[in-house]
GROMACS .gro file of C-alpha atoms in nm:
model
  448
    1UNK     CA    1  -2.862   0.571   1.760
    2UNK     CA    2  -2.615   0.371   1.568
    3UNK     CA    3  -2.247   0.461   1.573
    4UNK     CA    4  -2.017   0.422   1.199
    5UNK     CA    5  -1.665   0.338   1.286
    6UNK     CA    6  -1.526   0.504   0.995
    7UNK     CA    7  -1.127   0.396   0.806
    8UNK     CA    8  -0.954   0.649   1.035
    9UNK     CA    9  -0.663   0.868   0.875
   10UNK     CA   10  -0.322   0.763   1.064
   11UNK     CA   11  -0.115   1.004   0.916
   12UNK     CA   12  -0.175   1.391   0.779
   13UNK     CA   13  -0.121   1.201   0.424
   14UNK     CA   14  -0.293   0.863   0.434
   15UNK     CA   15  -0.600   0.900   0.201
   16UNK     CA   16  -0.637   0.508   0.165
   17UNK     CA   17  -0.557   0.200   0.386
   18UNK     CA   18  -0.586  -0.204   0.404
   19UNK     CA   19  -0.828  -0.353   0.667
   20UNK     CA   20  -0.527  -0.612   0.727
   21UNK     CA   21  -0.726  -0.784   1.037
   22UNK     CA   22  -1.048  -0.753   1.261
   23UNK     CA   23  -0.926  -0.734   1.637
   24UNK     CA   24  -1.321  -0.794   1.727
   25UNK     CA   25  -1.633  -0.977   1.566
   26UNK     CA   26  -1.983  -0.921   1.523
   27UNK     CA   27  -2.178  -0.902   1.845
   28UNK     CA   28  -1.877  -0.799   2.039
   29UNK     CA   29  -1.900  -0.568   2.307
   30UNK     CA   30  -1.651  -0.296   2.285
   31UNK     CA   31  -1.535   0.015   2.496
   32UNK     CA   32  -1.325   0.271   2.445
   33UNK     CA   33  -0.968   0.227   2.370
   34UNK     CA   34  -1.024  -0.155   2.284
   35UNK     CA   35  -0.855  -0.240   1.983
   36UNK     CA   36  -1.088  -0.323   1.666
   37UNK     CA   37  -0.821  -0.373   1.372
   38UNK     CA   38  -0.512  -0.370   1.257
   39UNK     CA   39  -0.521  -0.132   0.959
   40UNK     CA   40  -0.189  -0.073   0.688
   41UNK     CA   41  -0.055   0.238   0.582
   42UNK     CA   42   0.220   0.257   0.318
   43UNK     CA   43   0.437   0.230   0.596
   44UNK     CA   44   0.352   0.048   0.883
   45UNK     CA   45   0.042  -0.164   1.016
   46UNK     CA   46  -0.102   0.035   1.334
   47UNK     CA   47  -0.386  -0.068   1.536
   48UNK     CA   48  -0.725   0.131   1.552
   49UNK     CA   49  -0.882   0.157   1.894
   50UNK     CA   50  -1.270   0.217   1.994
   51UNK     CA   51  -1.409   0.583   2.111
   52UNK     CA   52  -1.729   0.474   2.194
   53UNK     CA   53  -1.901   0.241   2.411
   54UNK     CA   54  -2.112  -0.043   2.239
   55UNK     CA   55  -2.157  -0.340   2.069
   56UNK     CA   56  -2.034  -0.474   1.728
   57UNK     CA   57  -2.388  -0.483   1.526
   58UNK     CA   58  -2.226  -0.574   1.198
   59UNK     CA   59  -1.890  -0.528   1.024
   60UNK     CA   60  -1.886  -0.366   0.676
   61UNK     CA   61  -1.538  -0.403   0.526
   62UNK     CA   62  -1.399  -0.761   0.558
   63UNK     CA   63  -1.053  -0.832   0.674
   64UNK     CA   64  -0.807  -0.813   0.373
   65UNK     CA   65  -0.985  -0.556   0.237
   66UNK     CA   66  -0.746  -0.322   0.018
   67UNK     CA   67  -0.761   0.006  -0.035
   68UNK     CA   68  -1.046   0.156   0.169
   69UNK     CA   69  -1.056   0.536   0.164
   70UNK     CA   70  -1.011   0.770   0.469
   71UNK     CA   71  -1.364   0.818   0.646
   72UNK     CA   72  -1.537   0.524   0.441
   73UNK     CA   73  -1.772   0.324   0.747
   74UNK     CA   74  -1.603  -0.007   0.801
   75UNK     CA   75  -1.847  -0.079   1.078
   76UNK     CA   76  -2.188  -0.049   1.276
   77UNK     CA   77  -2.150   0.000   1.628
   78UNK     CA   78  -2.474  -0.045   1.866
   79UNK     CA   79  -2.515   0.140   2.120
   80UNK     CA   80  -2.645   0.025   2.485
   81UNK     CA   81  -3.037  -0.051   2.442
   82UNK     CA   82  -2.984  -0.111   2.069
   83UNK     CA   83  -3.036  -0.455   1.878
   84UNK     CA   84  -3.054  -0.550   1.525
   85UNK     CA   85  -3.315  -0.414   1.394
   86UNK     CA   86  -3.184  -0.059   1.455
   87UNK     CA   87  -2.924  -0.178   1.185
   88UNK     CA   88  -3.191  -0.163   0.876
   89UNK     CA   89  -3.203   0.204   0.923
   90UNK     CA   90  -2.823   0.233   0.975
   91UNK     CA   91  -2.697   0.183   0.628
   92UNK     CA   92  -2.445   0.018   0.488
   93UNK     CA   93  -2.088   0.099   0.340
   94UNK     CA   94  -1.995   0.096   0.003
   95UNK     CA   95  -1.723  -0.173  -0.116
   96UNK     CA   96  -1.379  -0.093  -0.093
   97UNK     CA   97  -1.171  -0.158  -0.400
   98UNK     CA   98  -1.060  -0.508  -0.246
   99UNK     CA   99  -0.797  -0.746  -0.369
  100UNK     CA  100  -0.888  -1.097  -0.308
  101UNK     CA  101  -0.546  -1.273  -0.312
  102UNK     CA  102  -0.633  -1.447  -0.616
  103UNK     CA  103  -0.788  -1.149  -0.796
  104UNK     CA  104  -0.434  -1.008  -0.686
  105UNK     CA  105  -0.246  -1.235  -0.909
  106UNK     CA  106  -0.479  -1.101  -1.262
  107UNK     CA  107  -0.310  -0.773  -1.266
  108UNK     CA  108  -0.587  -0.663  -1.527
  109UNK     CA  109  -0.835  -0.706  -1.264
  110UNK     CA  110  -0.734  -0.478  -0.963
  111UNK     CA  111  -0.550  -0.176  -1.166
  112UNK     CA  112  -0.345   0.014  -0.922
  113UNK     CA  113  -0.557   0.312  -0.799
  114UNK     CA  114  -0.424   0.644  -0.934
  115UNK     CA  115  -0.227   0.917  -0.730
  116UNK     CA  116  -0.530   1.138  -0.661
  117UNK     CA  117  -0.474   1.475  -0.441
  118UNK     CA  118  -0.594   1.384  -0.095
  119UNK     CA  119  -0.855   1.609  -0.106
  120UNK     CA  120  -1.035   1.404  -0.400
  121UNK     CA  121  -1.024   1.122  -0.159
  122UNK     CA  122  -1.283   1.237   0.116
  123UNK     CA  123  -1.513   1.498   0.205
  124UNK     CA  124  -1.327   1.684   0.474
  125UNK     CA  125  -1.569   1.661   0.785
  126UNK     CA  126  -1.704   1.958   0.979
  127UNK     CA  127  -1.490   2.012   1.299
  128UNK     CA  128  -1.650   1.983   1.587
  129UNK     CA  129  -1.772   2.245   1.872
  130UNK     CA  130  -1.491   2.219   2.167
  131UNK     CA  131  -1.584   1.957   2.461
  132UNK     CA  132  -1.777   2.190   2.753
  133UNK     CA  133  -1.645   2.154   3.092
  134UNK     CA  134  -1.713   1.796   3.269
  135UNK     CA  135  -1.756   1.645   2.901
  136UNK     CA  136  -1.589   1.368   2.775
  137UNK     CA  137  -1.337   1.419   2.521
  138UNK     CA  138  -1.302   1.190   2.240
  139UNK     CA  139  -0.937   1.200   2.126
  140UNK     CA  140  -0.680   0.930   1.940
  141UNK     CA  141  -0.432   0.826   2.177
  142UNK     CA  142  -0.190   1.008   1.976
  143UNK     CA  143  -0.367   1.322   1.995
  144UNK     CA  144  -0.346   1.282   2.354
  145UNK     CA  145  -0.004   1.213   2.399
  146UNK     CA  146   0.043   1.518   2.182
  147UNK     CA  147  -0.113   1.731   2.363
  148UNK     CA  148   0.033   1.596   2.669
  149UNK     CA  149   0.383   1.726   2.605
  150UNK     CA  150   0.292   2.009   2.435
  151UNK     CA  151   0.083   2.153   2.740
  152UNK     CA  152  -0.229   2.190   2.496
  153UNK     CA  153  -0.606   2.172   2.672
  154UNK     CA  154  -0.788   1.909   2.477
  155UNK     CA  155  -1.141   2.070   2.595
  156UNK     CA  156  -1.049   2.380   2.392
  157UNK     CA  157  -0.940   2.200   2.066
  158UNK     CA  158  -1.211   2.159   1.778
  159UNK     CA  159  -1.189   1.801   1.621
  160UNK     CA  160  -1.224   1.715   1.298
  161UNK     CA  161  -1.172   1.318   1.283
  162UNK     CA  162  -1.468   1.088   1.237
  163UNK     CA  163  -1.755   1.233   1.500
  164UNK     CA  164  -1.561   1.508   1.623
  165UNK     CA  165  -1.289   1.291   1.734
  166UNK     CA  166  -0.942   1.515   1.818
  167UNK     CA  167  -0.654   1.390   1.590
  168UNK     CA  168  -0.260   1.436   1.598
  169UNK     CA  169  -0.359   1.699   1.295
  170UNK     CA  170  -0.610   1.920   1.518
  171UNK     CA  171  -0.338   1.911   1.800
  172UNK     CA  172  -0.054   2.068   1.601
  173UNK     CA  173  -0.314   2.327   1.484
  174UNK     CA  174  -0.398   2.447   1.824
  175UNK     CA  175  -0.048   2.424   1.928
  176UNK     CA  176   0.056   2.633   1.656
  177UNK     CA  177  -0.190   2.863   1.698
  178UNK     CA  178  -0.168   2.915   2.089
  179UNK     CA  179  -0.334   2.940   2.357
  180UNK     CA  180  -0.504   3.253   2.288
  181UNK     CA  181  -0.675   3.067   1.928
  182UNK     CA  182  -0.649   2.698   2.074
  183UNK     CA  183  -1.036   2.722   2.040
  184UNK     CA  184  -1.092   2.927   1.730
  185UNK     CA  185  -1.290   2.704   1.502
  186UNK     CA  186  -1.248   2.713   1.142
  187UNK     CA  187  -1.564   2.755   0.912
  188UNK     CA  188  -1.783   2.471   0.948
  189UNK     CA  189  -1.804   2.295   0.604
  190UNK     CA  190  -2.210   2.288   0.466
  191UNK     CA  191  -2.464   1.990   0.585
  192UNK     CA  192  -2.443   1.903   0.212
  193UNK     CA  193  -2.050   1.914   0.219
  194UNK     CA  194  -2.017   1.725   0.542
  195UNK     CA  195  -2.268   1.445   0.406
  196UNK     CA  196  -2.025   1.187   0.213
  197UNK     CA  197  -2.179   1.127  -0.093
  198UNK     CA  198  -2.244   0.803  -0.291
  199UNK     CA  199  -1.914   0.692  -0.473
  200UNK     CA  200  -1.869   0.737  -0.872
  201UNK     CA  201  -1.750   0.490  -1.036
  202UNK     CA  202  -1.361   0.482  -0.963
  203UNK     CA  203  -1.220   0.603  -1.280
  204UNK     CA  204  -0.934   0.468  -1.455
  205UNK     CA  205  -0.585   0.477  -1.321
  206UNK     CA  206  -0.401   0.721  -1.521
  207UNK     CA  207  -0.107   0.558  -1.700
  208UNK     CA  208   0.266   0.570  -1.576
  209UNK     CA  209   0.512   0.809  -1.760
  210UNK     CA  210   0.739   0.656  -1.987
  211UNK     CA  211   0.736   0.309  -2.137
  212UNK     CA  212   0.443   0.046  -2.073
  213UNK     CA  213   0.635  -0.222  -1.928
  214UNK     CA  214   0.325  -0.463  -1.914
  215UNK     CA  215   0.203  -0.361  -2.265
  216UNK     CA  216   0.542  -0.409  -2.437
  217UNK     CA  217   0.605  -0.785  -2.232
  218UNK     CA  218   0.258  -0.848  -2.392
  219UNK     CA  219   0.328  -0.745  -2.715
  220UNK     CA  220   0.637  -0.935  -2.726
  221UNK     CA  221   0.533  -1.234  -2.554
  222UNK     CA  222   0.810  -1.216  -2.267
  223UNK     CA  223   0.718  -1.421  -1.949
  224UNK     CA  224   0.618  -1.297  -1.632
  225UNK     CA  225   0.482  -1.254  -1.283
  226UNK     CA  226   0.266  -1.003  -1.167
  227UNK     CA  227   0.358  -0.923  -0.843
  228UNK     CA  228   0.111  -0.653  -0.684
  229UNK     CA  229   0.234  -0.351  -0.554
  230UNK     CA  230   0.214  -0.292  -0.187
  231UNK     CA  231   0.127   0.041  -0.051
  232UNK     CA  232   0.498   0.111   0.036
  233UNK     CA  233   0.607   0.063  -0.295
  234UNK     CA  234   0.412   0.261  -0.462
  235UNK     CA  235   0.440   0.563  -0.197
  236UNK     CA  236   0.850   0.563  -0.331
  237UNK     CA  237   0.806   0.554  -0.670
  238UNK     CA  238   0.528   0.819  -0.632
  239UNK     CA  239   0.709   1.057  -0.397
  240UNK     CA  240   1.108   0.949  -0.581
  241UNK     CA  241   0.923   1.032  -0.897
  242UNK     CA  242   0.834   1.398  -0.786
  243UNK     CA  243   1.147   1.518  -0.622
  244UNK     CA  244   1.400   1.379  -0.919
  245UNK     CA  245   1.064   1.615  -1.140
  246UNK     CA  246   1.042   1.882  -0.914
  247UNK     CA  247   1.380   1.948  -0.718
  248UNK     CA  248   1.703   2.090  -0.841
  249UNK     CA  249   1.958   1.902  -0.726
  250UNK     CA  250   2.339   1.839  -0.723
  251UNK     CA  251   2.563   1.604  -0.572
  252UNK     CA  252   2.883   1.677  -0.371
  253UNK     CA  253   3.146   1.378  -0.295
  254UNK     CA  254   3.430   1.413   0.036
  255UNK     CA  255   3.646   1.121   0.139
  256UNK     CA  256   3.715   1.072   0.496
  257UNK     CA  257   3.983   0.914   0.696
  258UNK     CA  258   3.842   0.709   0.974
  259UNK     CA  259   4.125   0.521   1.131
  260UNK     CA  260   4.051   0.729   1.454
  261UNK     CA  261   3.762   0.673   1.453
  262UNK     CA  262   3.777   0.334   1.479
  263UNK     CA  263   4.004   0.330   1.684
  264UNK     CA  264   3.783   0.533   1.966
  265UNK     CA  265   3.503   0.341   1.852
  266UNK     CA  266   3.673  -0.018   1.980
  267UNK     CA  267   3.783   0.152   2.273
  268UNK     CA  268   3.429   0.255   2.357
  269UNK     CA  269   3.276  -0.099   2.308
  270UNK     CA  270   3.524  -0.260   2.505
  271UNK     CA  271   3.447  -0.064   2.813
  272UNK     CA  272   3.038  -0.176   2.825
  273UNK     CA  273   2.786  -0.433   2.776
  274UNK     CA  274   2.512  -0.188   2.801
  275UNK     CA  275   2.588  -0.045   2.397
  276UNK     CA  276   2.764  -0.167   2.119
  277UNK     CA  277   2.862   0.139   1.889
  278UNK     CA  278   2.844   0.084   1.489
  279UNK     CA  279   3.041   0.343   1.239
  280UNK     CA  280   2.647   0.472   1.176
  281UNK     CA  281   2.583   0.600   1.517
  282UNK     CA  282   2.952   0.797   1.467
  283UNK     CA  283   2.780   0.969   1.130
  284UNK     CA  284   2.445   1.030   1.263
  285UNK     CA  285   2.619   1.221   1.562
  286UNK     CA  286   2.795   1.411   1.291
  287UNK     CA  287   2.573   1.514   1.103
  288UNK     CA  288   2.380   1.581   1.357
  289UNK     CA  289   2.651   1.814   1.474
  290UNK     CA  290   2.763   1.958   1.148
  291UNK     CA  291   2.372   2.087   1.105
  292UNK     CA  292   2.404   2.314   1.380
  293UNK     CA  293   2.745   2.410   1.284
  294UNK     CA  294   2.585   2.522   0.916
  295UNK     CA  295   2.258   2.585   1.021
  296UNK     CA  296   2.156   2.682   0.637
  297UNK     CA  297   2.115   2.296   0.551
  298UNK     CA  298   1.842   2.240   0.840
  299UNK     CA  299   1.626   2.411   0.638
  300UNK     CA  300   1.333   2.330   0.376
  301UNK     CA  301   1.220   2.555   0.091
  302UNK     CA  302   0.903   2.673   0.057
  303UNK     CA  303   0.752   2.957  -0.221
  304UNK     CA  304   0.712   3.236   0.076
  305UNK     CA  305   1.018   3.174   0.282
  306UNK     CA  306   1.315   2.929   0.403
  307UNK     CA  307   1.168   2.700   0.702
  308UNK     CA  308   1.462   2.656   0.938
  309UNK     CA  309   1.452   2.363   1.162
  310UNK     CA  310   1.535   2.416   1.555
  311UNK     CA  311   1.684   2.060   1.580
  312UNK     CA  312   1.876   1.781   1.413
  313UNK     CA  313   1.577   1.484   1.320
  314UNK     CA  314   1.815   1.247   1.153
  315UNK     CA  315   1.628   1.009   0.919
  316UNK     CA  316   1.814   0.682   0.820
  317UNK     CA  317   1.713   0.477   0.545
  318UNK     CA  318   1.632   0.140   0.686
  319UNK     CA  319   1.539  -0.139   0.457
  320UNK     CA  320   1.269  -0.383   0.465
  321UNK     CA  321   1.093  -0.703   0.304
  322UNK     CA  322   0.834  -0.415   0.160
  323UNK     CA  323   1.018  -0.117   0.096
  324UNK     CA  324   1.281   0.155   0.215
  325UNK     CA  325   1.154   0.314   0.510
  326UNK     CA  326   1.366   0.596   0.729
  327UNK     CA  327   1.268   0.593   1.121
  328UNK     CA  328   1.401   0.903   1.268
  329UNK     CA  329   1.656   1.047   1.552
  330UNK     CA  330   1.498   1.323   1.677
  331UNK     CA  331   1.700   1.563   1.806
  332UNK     CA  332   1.977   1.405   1.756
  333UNK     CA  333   2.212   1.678   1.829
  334UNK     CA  334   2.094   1.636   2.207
  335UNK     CA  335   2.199   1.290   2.236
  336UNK     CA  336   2.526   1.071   2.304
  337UNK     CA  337   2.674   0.776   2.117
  338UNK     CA  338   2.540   0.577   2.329
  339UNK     CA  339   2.166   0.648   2.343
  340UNK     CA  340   2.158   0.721   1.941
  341UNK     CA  341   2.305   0.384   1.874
  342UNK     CA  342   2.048   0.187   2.111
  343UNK     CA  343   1.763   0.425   1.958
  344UNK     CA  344   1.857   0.332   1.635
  345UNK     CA  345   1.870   0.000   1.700
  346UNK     CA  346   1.489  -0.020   1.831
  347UNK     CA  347   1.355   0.167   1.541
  348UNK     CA  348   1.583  -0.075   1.318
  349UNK     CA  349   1.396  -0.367   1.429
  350UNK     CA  350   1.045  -0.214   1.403
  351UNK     CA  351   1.106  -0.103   1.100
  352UNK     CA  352   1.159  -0.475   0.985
  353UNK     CA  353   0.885  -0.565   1.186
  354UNK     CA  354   0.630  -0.307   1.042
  355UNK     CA  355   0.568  -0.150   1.380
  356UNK     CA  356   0.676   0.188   1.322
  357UNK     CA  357   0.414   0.478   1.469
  358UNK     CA  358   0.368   0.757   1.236
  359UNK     CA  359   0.550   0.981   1.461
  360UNK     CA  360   0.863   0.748   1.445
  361UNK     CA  361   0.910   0.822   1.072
  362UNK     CA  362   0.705   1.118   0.919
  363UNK     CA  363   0.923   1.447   0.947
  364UNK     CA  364   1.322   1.436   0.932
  365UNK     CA  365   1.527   1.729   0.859
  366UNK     CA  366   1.814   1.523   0.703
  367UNK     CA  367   1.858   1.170   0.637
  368UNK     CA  368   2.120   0.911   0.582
  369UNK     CA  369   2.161   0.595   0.377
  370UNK     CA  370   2.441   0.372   0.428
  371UNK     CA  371   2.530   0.114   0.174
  372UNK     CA  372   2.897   0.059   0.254
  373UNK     CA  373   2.789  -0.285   0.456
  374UNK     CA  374   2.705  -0.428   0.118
  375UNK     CA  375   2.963  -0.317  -0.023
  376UNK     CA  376   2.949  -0.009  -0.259
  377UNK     CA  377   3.190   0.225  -0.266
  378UNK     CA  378   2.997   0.554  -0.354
  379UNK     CA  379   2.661   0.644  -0.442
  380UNK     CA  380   2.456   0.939  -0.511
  381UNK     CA  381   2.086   0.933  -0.296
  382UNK     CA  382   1.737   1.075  -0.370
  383UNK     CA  383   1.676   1.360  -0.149
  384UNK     CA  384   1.404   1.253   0.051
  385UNK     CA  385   1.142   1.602   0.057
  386UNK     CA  386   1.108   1.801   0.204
  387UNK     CA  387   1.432   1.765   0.310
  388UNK     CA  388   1.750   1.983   0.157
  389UNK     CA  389   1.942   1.698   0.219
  390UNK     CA  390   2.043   1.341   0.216
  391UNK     CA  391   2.386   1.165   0.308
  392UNK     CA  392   2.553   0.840   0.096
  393UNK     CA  393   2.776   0.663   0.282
  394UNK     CA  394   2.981   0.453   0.099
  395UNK     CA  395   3.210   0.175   0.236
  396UNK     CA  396   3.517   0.216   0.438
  397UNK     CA  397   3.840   0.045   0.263
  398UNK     CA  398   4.186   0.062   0.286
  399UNK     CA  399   4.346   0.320   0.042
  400UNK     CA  400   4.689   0.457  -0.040
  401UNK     CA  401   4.695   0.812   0.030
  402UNK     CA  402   4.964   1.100   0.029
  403UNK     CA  403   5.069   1.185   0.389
  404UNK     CA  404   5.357   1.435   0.429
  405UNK     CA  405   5.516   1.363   0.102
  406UNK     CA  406   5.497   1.026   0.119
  407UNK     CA  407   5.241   0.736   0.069
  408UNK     CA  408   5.038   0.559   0.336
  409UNK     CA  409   4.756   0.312   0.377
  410UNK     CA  410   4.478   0.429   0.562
  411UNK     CA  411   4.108   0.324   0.628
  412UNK     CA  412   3.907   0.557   0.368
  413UNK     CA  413   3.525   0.618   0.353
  414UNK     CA  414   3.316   0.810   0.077
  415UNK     CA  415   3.048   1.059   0.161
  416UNK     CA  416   2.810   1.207  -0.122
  417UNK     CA  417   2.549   1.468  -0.033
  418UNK     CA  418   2.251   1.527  -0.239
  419UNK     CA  419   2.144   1.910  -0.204
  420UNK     CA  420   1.810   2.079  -0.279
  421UNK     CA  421   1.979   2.374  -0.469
  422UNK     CA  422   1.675   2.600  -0.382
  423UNK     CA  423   1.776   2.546  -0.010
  424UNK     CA  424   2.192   2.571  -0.044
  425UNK     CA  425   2.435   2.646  -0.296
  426UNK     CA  426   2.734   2.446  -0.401
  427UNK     CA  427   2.940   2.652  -0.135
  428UNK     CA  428   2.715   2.573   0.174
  429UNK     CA  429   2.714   2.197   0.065
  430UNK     CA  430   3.087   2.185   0.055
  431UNK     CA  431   3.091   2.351   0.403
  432UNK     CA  432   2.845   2.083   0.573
  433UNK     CA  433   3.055   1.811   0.425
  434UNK     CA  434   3.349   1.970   0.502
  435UNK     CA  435   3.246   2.004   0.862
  436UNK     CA  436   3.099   1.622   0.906
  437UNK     CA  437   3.476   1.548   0.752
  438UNK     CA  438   3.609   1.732   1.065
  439UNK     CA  439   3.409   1.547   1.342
  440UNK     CA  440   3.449   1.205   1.171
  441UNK     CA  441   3.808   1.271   1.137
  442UNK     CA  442   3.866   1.413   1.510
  443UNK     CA  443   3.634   1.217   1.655
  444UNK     CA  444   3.688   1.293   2.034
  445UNK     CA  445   3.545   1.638   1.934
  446UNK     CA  446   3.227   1.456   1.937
  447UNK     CA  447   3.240   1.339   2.264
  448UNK     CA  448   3.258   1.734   2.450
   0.00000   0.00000   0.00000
């Protein structure tokens, strides 16, 4: 029978993606693990590969397609023995709420879809019975690299992606859960409930908080351009939106003294090719540090209890042609100058080249946003949940300050922490600054 290849879900909280490119045309023979399309997220493009064996009978969602929801069929595979007439009987896909790129420039005519809960945007699928042994196991290759350094038996994991395919999600569930419950399958959703119905009519996007921009530059007849907004966009203004409405923050400010610093840090460069050091991979290192030194900042809040992180992810903010996006360190506490700073540098550049894997920037127990190479002196971030924290480094410049009784220059930076106050008082706050202070200060104490 006929196979859909349904919009896959890339990440735990993608609920909608762009079909930016088809990787294969009609009447294409395909096997599994062959690339079919390069698909956008709100963060990065990634590629979708094949998990079964057939040919391309007809494709259902053009290229450029925007906005097609998680599990909608964006093609009709054949399987071997199949031609075209078994398509009549297959069905075909509802249209996506495409943007033509001229319809894109009438902003009246492709309304920004509303934040719906990710639950409204798909029937969840039933899972799937585990593989029995000598069966093939259909798995992302995610999922499989997962469960490769995890130690988890994909046989004995129940998936719940698009025909029982094993995702990253069902992975982390059976990891979590153990060996012991790495088969225990949840409740299998009703035939009705697994079934995706026939969409309503979309219904319209609720309206922003706060002023109408586009209805007041109407009513007063100012001139502009409608510039759609991408995914990306509209992820930080939806997520910035909820922490500065939901979390109770405050902001603490330390300056530091980094003449030694850069002192060891010009030494360091000068004796290899093989790294060059930036005044970022010094903080991340700190911080990184100073979170296992106060422990209580690691941490995220939840209702029933304080979820303290083992390790040091460091997120830093990276910025790109669509959007603020923070790749991540992990572990960070594990690692030297010199492997954090060529890291960073490779999640840098595919960050600006929208090649980041989910995996490379979903999570984070901290992050960091440096705006001192532009030029700003201080600022004061937006935590980025659920993180308790985020870092703003400002610029380093030469200041007078009061040494011994008497008054010196000497190469000052400012650091502002944003706190989740649920997660740390004012006095822990003050102690992780204090103690990034110390290792940016004395910075052959991050070498040991």
């Amino acid at each position: 029978m006929t196979v859909q290849i349904l919009m896959p879900a890339l990440s735990p909280t993608m609920t909608e993606g762009n079909l930016a490119k088809w990787l294969k045309k009609e009447g294409d023979t395909v096997k599994s693990g062959d690339v079919l399309a390069e698909i956008e997220t709100d963060k990065a493009t990634m590629e979708v590969e094949a998990v079964d064996e057939g040919r391309i009978g007809k494709i259902l969602i053009p290229a450029g397609s925007q906005g097609v929801a998680v599990n909608t069929p964006i093609a009709i595979l054949l399987e071997e023995g199949e031609d075209e007439s078994a398509l009549a009987s297959a069905g075909s896909a509802p249209a996506p709420a495409a943007a033509a790129p001229a319809a894109a420039a009438a902003p009246a005519a492709a309304p920004a879809p509303s934040a719906a809960p990710a639950a409204a945007a798909a029937p969840a699928p039933a899972a799937a019975a585990p593989a029995a042994a000598g069966e093939r196991v259909f798995a992302s290759p995610l999922a499989r690299r997962i469960a490769e350094q995890a130690g988890v038996d994909l046989k004995s994991v129940r998936g719940t992606g698009p025909h029982g395919r094993i995702v990253k999600a069902d992975v982390e569930a059976a990891k979590a859960a153990g060996p012991a419950k790495a088969a225990a399958a949840p409740a299998a959703a009703p035939a009705a409930a697994a079934a995706a119905p026939a969409p309503a009519a979309a219904p319209a996007p609720a309206k922003a908080e706060g002023v109408d921009a586009k209805s007041l530059a109407d009513k007063l007849g100012m001139a502009y351009t409608a510039v759609p907004n991408s995914g990306m966009r509209k992820t930080i203004a939806k997520r910035l939106g909820e922490v500065k409405r939901t979390v109770p923050d405050y902001f603490l400010t330390v300056d530091v003294e980094i003449d030694a610093l850069m002192k060891v840090r010009a030494e360091l460069n000068g004796r290899s090719d093989a790294y060059k050091l930036s005044v970022n991979d010094f903080i991340i290192r700190a911080v990184a540090l100073a979170l296992k030194k106060v422990p209580a900042i690691n941490a995220s809040w939840t209702d029933e209890a304080m979820l303290q992180y083992s390790h040091a992810d460091v997120s830093v903010a990276v910025a790109t042609p669509t959007g603020l996006i923070t790749p991540i360190v992990k572990k960070a506490e594990t690692k030297g100058l010199a492997d954090i700073s060529n890291e960073m540098k490779a999640l840098a550049k595919k960050a600006r080249d929208n090649a980041l894997k989910p995996e490379e920037y979903q999570g984070g127990t901290i992050s960091i946003s440096n705006l001192g190479m532009m030029g700003i002196k201080q600022f004061q971030a937006i935590i980025n949940p659920p993180q308790a924290c985020i870092l703003a480094v400002g610029a380093s410049e030469q200041r007078p300050v009061v040494k011994d009784g008497a008054l010196a220059i000497a190469t000052v930076m400012s650091l502002t922490g944003t706190f989740d106050h649920r997660v740390a008082d004012g006095a822990v706050g003050a102690e992780f600054l204090a103690a990034v202070k110390k290792l940016l200060e004395d910075p052959l104490s991050m070498l040991l």
